[in-house]
PDB file of C-alpha atoms and ligand atoms in Angstrom:
ATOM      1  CA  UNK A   1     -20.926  -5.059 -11.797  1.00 50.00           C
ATOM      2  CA  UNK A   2     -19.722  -5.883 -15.401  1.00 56.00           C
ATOM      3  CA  UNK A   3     -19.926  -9.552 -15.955  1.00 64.00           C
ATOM      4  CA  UNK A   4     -16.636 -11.166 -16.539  1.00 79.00           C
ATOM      5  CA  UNK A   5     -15.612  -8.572 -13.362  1.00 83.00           C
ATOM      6  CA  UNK A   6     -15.826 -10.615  -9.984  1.00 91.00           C
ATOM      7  CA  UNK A   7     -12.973 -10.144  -8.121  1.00 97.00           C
ATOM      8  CA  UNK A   8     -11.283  -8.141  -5.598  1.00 98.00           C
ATOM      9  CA  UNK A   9      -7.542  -7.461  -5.777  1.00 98.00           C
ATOM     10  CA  UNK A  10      -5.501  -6.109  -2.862  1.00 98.00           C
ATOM     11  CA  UNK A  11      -1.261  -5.519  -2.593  1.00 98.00           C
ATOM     12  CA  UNK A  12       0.799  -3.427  -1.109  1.00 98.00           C
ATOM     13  CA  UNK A  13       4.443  -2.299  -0.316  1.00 97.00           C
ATOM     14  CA  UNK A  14       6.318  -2.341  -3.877  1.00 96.00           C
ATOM     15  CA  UNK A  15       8.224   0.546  -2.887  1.00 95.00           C
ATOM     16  CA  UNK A  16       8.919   1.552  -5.831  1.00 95.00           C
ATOM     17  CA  UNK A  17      11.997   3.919  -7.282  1.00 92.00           C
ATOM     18  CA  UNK A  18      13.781   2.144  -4.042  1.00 89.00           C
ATOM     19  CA  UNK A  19      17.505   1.895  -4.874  1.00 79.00           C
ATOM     20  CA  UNK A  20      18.943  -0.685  -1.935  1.00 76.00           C
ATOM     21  CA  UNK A  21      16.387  -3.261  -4.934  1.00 76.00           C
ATOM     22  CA  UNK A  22      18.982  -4.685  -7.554  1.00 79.00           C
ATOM     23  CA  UNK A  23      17.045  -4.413 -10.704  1.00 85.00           C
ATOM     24  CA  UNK A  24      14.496  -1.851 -10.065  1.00 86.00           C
ATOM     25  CA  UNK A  25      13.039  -1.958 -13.334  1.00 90.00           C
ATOM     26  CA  UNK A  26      12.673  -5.817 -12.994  1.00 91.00           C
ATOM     27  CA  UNK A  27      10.532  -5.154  -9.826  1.00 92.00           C
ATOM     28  CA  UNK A  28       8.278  -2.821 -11.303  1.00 96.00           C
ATOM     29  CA  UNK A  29       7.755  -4.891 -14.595  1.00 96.00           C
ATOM     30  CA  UNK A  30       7.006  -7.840 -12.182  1.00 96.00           C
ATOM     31  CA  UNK A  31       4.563  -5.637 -11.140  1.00 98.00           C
ATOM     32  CA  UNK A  32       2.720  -4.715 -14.240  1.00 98.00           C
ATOM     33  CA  UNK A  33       2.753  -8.678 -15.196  1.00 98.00           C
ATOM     34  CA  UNK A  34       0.936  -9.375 -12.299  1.00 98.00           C
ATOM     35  CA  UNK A  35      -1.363  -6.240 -12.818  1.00 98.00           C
ATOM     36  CA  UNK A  36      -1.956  -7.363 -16.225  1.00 98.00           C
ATOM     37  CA  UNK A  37      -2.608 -11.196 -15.415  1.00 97.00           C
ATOM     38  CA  UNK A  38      -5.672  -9.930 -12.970  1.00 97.00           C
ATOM     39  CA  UNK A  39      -6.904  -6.873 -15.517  1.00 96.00           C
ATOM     40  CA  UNK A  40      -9.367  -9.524 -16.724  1.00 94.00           C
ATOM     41  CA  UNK A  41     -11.426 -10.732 -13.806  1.00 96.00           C
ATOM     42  CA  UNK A  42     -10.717  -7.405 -11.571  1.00 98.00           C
ATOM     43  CA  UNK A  43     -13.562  -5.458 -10.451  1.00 97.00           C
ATOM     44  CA  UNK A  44     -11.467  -3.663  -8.193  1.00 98.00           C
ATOM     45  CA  UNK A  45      -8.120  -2.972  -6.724  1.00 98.00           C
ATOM     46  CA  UNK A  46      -7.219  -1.849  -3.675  1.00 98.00           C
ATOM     47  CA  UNK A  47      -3.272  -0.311  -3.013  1.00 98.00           C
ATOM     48  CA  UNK A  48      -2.879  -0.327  -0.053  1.00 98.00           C
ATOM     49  CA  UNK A  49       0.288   2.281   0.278  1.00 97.00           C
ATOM     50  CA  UNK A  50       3.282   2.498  -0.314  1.00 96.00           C
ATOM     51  CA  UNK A  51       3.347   1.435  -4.066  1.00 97.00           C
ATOM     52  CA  UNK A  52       6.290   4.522  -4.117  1.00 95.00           C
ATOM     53  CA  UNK A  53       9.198   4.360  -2.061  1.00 93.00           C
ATOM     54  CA  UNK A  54       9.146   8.151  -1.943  1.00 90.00           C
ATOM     55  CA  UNK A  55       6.237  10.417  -4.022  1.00 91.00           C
ATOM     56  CA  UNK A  56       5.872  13.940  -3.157  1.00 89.00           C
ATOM     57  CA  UNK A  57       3.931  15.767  -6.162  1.00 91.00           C
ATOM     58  CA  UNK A  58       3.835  19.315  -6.718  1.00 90.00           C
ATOM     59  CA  UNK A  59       0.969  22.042  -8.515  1.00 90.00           C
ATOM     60  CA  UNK A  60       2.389  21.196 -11.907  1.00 91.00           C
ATOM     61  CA  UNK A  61       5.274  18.620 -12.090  1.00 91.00           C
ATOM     62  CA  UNK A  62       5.641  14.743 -10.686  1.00 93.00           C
ATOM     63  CA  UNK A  63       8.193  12.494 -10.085  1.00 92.00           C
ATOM     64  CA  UNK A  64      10.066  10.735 -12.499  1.00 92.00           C
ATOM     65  CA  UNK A  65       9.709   7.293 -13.274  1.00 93.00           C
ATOM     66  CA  UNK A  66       7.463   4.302 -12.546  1.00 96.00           C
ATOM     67  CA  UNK A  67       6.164   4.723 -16.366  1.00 97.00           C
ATOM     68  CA  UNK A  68       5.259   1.545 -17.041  1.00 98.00           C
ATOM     69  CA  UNK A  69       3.090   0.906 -13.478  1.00 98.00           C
ATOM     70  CA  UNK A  70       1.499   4.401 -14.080  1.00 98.00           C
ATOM     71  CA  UNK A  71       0.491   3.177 -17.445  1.00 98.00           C
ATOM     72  CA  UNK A  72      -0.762   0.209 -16.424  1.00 98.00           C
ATOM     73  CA  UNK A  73      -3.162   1.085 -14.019  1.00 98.00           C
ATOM     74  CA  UNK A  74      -4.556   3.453 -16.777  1.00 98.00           C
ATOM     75  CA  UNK A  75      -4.957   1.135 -19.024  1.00 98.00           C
ATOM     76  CA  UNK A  76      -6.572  -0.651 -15.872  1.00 98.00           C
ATOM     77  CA  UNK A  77      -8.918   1.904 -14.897  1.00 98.00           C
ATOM     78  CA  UNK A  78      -9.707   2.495 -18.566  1.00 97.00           C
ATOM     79  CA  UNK A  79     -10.990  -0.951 -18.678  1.00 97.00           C
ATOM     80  CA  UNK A  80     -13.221  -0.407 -15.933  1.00 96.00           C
ATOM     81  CA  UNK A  81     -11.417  -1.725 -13.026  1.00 98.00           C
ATOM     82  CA  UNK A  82     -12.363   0.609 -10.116  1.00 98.00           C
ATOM     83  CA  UNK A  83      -8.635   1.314  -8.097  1.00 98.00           C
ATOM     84  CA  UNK A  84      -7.964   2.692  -4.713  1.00 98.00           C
ATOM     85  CA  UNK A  85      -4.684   4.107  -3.836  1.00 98.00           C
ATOM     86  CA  UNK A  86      -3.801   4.446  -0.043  1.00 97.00           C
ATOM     87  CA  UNK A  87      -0.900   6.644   1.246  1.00 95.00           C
ATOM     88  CA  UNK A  88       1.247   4.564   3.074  1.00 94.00           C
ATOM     89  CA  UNK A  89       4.346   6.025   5.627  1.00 90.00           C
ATOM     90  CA  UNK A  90       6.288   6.723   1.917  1.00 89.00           C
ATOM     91  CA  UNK A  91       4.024   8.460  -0.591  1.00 90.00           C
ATOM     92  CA  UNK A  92       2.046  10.408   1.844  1.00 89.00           C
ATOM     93  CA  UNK A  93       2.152  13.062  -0.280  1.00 91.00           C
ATOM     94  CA  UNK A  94      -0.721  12.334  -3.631  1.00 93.00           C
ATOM     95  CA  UNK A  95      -2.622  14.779  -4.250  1.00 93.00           C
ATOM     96  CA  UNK A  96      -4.748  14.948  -7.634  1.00 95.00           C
ATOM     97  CA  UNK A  97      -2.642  14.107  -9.850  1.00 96.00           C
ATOM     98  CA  UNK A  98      -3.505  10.221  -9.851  1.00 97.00           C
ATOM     99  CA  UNK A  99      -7.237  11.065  -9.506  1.00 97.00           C
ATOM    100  CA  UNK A 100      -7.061  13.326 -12.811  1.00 97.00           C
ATOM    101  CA  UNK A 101      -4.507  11.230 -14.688  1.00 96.00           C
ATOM    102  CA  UNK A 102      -6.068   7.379 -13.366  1.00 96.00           C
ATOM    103  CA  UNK A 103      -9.283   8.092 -12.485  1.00 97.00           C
ATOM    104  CA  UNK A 104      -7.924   6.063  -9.222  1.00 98.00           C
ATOM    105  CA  UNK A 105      -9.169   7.313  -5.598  1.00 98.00           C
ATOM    106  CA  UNK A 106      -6.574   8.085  -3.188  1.00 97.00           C
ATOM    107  CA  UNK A 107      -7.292   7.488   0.277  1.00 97.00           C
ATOM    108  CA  UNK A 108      -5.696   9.016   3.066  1.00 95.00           C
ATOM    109  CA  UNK A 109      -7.402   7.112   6.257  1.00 94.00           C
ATOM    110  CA  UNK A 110      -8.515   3.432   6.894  1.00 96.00           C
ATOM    111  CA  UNK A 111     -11.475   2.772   5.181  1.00 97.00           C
ATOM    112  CA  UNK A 112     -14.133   0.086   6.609  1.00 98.00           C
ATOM    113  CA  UNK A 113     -15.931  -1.036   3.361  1.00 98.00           C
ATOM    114  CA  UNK A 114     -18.520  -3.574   2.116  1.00 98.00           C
ATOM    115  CA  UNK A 115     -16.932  -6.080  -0.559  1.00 97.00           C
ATOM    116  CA  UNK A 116     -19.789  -8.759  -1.918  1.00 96.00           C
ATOM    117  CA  UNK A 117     -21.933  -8.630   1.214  1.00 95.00           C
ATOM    118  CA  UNK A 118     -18.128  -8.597   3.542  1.00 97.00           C
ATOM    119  CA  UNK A 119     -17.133  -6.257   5.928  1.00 98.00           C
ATOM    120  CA  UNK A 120     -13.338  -5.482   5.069  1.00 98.00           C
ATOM    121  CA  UNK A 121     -11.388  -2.962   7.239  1.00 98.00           C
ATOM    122  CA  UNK A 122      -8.294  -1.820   4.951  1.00 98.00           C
ATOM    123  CA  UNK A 123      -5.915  -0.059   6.163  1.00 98.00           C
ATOM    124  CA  UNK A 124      -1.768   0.925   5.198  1.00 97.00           C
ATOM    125  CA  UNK A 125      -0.863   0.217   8.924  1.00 95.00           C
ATOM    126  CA  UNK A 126       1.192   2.673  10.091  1.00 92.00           C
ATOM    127  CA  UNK A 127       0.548   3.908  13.382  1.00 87.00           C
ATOM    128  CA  UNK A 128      -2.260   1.506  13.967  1.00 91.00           C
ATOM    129  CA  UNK A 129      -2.209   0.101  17.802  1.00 85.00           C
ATOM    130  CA  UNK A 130       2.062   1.555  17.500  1.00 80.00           C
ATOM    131  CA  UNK A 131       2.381   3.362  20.588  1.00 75.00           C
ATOM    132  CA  UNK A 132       5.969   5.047  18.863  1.00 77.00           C
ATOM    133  CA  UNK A 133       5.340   8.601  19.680  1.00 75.00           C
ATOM    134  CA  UNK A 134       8.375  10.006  17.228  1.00 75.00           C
ATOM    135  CA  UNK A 135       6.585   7.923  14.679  1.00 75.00           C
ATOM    136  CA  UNK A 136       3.401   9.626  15.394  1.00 76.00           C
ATOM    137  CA  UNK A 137       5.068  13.127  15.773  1.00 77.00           C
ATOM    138  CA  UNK A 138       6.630  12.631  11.983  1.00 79.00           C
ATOM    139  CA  UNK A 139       3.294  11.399  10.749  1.00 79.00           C
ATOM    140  CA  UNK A 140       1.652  14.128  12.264  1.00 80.00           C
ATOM    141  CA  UNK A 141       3.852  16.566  10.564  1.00 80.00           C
ATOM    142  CA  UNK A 142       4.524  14.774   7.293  1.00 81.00           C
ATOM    143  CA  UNK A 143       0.718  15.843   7.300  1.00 82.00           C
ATOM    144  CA  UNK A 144       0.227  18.926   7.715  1.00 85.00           C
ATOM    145  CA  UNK A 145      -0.884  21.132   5.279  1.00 83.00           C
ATOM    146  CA  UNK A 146       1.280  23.991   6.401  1.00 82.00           C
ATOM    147  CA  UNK A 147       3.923  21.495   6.725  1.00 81.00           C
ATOM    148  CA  UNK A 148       3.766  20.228   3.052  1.00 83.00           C
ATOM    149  CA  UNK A 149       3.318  23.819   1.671  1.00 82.00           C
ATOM    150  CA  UNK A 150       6.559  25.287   2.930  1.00 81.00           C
ATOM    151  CA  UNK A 151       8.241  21.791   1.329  1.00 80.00           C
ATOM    152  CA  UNK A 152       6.368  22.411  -1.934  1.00 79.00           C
ATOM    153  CA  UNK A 153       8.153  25.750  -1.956  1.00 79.00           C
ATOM    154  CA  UNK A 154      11.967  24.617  -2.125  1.00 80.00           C
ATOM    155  CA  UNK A 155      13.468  23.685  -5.446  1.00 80.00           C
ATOM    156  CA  UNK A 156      13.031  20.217  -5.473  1.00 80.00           C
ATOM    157  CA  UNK A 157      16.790  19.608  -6.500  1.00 80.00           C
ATOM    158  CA  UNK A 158      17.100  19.805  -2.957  1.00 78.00           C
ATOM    159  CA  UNK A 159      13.856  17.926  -1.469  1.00 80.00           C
ATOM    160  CA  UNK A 160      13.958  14.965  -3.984  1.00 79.00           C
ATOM    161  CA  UNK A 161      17.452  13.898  -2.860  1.00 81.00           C
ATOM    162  CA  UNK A 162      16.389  14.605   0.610  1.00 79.00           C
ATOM    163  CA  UNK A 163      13.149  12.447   0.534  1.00 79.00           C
ATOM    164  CA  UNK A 164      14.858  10.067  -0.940  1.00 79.00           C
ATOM    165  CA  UNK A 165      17.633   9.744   1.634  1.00 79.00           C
ATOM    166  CA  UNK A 166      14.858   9.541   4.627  1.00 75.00           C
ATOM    167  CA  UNK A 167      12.892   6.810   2.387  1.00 77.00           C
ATOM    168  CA  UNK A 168      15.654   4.562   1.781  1.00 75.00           C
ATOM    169  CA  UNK A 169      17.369   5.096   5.007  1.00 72.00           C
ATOM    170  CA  UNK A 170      13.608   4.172   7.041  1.00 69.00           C
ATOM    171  CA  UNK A 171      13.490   1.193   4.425  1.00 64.00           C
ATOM    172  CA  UNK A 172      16.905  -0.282   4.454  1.00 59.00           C
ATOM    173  CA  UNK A 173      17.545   0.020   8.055  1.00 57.00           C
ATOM    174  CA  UNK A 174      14.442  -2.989   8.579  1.00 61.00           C
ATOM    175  CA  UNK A 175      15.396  -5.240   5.593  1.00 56.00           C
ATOM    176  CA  UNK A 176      16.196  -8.484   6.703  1.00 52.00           C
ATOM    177  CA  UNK A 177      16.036  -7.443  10.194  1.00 56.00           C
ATOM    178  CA  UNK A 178      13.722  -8.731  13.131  1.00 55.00           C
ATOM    179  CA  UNK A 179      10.973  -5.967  12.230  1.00 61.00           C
ATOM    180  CA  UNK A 180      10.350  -7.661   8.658  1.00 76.00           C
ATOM    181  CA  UNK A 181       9.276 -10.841  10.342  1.00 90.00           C
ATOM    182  CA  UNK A 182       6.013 -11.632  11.987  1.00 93.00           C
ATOM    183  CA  UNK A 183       6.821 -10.919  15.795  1.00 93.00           C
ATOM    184  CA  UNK A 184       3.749 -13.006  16.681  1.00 93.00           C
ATOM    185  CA  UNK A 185       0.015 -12.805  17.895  1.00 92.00           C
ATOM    186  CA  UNK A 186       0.573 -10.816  21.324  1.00 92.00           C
ATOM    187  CA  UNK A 187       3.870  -8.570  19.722  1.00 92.00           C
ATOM    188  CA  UNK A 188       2.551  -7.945  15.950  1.00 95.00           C
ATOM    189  CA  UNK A 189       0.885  -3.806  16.569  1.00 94.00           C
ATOM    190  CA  UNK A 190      -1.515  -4.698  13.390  1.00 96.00           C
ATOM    191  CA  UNK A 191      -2.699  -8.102  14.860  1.00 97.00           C
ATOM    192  CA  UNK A 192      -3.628  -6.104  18.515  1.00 96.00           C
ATOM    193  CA  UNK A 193      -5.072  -3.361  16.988  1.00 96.00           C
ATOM    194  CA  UNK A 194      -7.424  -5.643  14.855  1.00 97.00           C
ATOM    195  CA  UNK A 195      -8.545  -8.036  18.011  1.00 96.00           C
ATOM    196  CA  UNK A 196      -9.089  -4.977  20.118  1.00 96.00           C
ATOM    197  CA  UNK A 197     -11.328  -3.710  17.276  1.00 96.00           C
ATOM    198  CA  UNK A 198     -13.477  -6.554  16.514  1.00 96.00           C
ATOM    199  CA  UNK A 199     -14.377  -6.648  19.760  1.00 94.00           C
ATOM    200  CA  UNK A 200     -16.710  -3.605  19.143  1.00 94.00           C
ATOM    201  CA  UNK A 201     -16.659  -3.598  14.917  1.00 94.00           C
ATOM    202  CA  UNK A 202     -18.321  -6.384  12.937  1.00 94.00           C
ATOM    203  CA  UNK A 203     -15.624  -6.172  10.554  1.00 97.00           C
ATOM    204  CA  UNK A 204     -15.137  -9.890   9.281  1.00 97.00           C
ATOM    205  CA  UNK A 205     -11.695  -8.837   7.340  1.00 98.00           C
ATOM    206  CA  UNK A 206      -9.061  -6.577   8.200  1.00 98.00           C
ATOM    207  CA  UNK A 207      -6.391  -6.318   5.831  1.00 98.00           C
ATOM    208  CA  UNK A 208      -2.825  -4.201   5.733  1.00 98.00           C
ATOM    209  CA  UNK A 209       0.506  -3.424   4.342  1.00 97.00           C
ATOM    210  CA  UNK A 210       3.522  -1.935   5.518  1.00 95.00           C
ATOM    211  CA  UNK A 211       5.203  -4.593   7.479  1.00 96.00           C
ATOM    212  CA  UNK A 212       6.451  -6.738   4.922  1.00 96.00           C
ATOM    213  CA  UNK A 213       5.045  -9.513   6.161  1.00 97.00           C
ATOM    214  CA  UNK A 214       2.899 -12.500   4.839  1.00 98.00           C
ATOM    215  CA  UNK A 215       0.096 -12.985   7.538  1.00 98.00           C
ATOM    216  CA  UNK A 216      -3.172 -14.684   6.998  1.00 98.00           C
ATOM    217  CA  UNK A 217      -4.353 -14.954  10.818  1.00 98.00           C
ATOM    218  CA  UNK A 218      -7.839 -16.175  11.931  1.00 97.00           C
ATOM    219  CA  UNK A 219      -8.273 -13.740  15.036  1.00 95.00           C
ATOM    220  CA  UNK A 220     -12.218 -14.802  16.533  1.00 89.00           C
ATOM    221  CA  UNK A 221     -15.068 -16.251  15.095  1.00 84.00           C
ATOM    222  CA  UNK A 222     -13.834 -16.797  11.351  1.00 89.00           C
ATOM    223  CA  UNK A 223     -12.703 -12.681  11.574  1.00 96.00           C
ATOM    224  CA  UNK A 224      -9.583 -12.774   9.628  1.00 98.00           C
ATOM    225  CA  UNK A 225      -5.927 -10.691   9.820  1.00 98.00           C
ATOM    226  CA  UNK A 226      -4.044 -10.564   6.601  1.00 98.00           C
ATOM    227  CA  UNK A 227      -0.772  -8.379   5.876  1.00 98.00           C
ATOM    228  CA  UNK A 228      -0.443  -8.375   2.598  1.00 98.00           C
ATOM    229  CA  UNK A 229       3.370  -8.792   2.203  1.00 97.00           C
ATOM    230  CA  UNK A 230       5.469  -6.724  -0.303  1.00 96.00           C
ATOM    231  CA  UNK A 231       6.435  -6.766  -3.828  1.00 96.00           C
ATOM    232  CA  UNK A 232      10.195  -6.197  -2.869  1.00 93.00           C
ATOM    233  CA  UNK A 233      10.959 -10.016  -1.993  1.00 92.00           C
ATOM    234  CA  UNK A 234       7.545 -11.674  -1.159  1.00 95.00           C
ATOM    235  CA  UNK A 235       5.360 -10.604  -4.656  1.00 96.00           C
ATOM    236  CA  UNK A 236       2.090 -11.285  -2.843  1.00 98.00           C
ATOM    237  CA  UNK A 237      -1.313 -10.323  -3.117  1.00 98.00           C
ATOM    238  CA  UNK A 238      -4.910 -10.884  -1.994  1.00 98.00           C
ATOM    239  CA  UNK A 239      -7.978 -11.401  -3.953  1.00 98.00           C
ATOM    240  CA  UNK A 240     -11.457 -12.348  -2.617  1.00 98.00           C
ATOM    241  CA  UNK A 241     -14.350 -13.398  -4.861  1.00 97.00           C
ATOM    242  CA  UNK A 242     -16.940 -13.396  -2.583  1.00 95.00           C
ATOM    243  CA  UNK A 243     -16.683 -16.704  -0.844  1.00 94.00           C
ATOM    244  CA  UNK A 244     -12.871 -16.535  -0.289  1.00 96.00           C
ATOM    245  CA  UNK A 245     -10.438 -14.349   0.763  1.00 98.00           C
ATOM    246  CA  UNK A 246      -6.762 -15.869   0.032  1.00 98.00           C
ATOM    247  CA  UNK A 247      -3.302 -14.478   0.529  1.00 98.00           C
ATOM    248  CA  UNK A 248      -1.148 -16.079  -2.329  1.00 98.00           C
ATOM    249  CA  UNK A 249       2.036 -15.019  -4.467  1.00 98.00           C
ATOM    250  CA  UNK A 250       2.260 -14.204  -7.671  1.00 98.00           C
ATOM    251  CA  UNK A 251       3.560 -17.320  -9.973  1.00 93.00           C
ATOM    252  CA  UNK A 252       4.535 -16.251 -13.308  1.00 87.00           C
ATOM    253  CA  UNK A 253       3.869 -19.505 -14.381  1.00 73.00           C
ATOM    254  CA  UNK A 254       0.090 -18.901 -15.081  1.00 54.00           C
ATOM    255  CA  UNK A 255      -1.222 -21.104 -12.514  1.00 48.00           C
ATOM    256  CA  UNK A 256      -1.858 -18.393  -9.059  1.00 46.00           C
TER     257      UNK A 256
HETATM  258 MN1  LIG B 301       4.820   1.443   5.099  1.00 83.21          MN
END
């Protein structure tokens, strides 16, 4: 590992290009600030989905927009900071484009990896210990290759708009309602699904997105729960150096 390089970033959930935000632009420069406060001491950076509120990229053409993030974690990855980009429930659909264009990894499936001699499970979260079946029926089809070729051949002047209206209407029907807050240990899908897994899986960290949520949870024998938040009204991240993992938000003030 380059020296200088020790730690390991993780955030989630900044929906980006979501409209129900007042300033969007503010969010996403937020954003890059943080991005560029950690581009020092960042070995790597994990994104653990939906960064876009909706992202659906074709052979030849992207979406518009999100500029300055995009250049950012170039100028990241250019520096030598390794980043990981999940798919979340909203930007299921990355393809090569950020691989070619970043040099980031997109991954499509929960990913149990060693960090500095740690066991970290890292997962999105959607659909993890959810027994929803619609939900899993959607995922299931927003998935499919067949499925995603026959959308890649309308016009997008139709799909855009479209995706756009599912996005924001799946996001803005849970802010500020009961699902955005922690619904506690025995209720919370992500907190079951991770004590049912340690029970078998000597993962010592398991960390998520997608509910919005601020959770740092110590589940069984120092085996840890965090959801990561957003960076729609919470700005939080994690970052573990190798001794400690911490859940904290970011302070503009230089002092995080
Ligand atoms: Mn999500």
């Amino acid at each position: 590992m380059e020296e200088g390089r020790k730690k390991i970033y993780f955030a989630s959930d900044a929906h980006l290009g979501l409209d129900v935000i007042e300033n969007p632009l503010d969010s996403e420069r937020r954003l890059v600030r943080w991005l560029d406060s950690i581009k020092k001491d960042a070995s790597s950076l994990f994104l653990l989905g939906d960064m876009f509120d909706y992202w659906f990229e074709y052979k030849y053409v992207v979406p518009k927009g999100f500029t300055r993030f995009l250049g950012k974690l170039g100028e990241l990855s250019d520096m030598g900071v390794k980043i990981y980009i999940f798919i979340g429930n909203h930007d299921i659909w990355m393809f090569d484009y950020l691989p070619k264009e970043i040099g980031a990894v997109v991954v499509r499936e929960p990913m149990t990896i060693e960090l500095m001699g740690k066991k970290f499970f890292l997962a999105h979260g959607d659909g993890l210990g959810d027994p929803n079946k619609m939900f899993r029926f959607i995922r299931r089809f927003f998935r499919n290759k067949l499925c995603q070729r026959l959308y890649k051949g309308i016009n997008p002047w139709f799909t855009v708009p479209l995706g756009q209206t599912w996005s924001r209407h799946s996001r803005s029907s849970k802010l500020g309602s009961e699902e955005e807050s922690y619904l506690g240990e025995d209720r919370e899908y992500l907190v079951k699904f991770a004590k049912e897994d340690a029970k078998t899986n000597n993962v010592e960290y398991y960390i998520f997105g997608h509910r919005h949520i601020m959770l740092d949870l110590e589940i069984t024998d120092k085996k840890r729960v965090v959801i990561l938040g957003d960076w729609i009204t919470n700005f939080s991240y994690a970052s573990f150096d190798g001794s400690e993992l911490r859940l904290s938000v970011f302070e503009e003030n230089g002092n995080q």
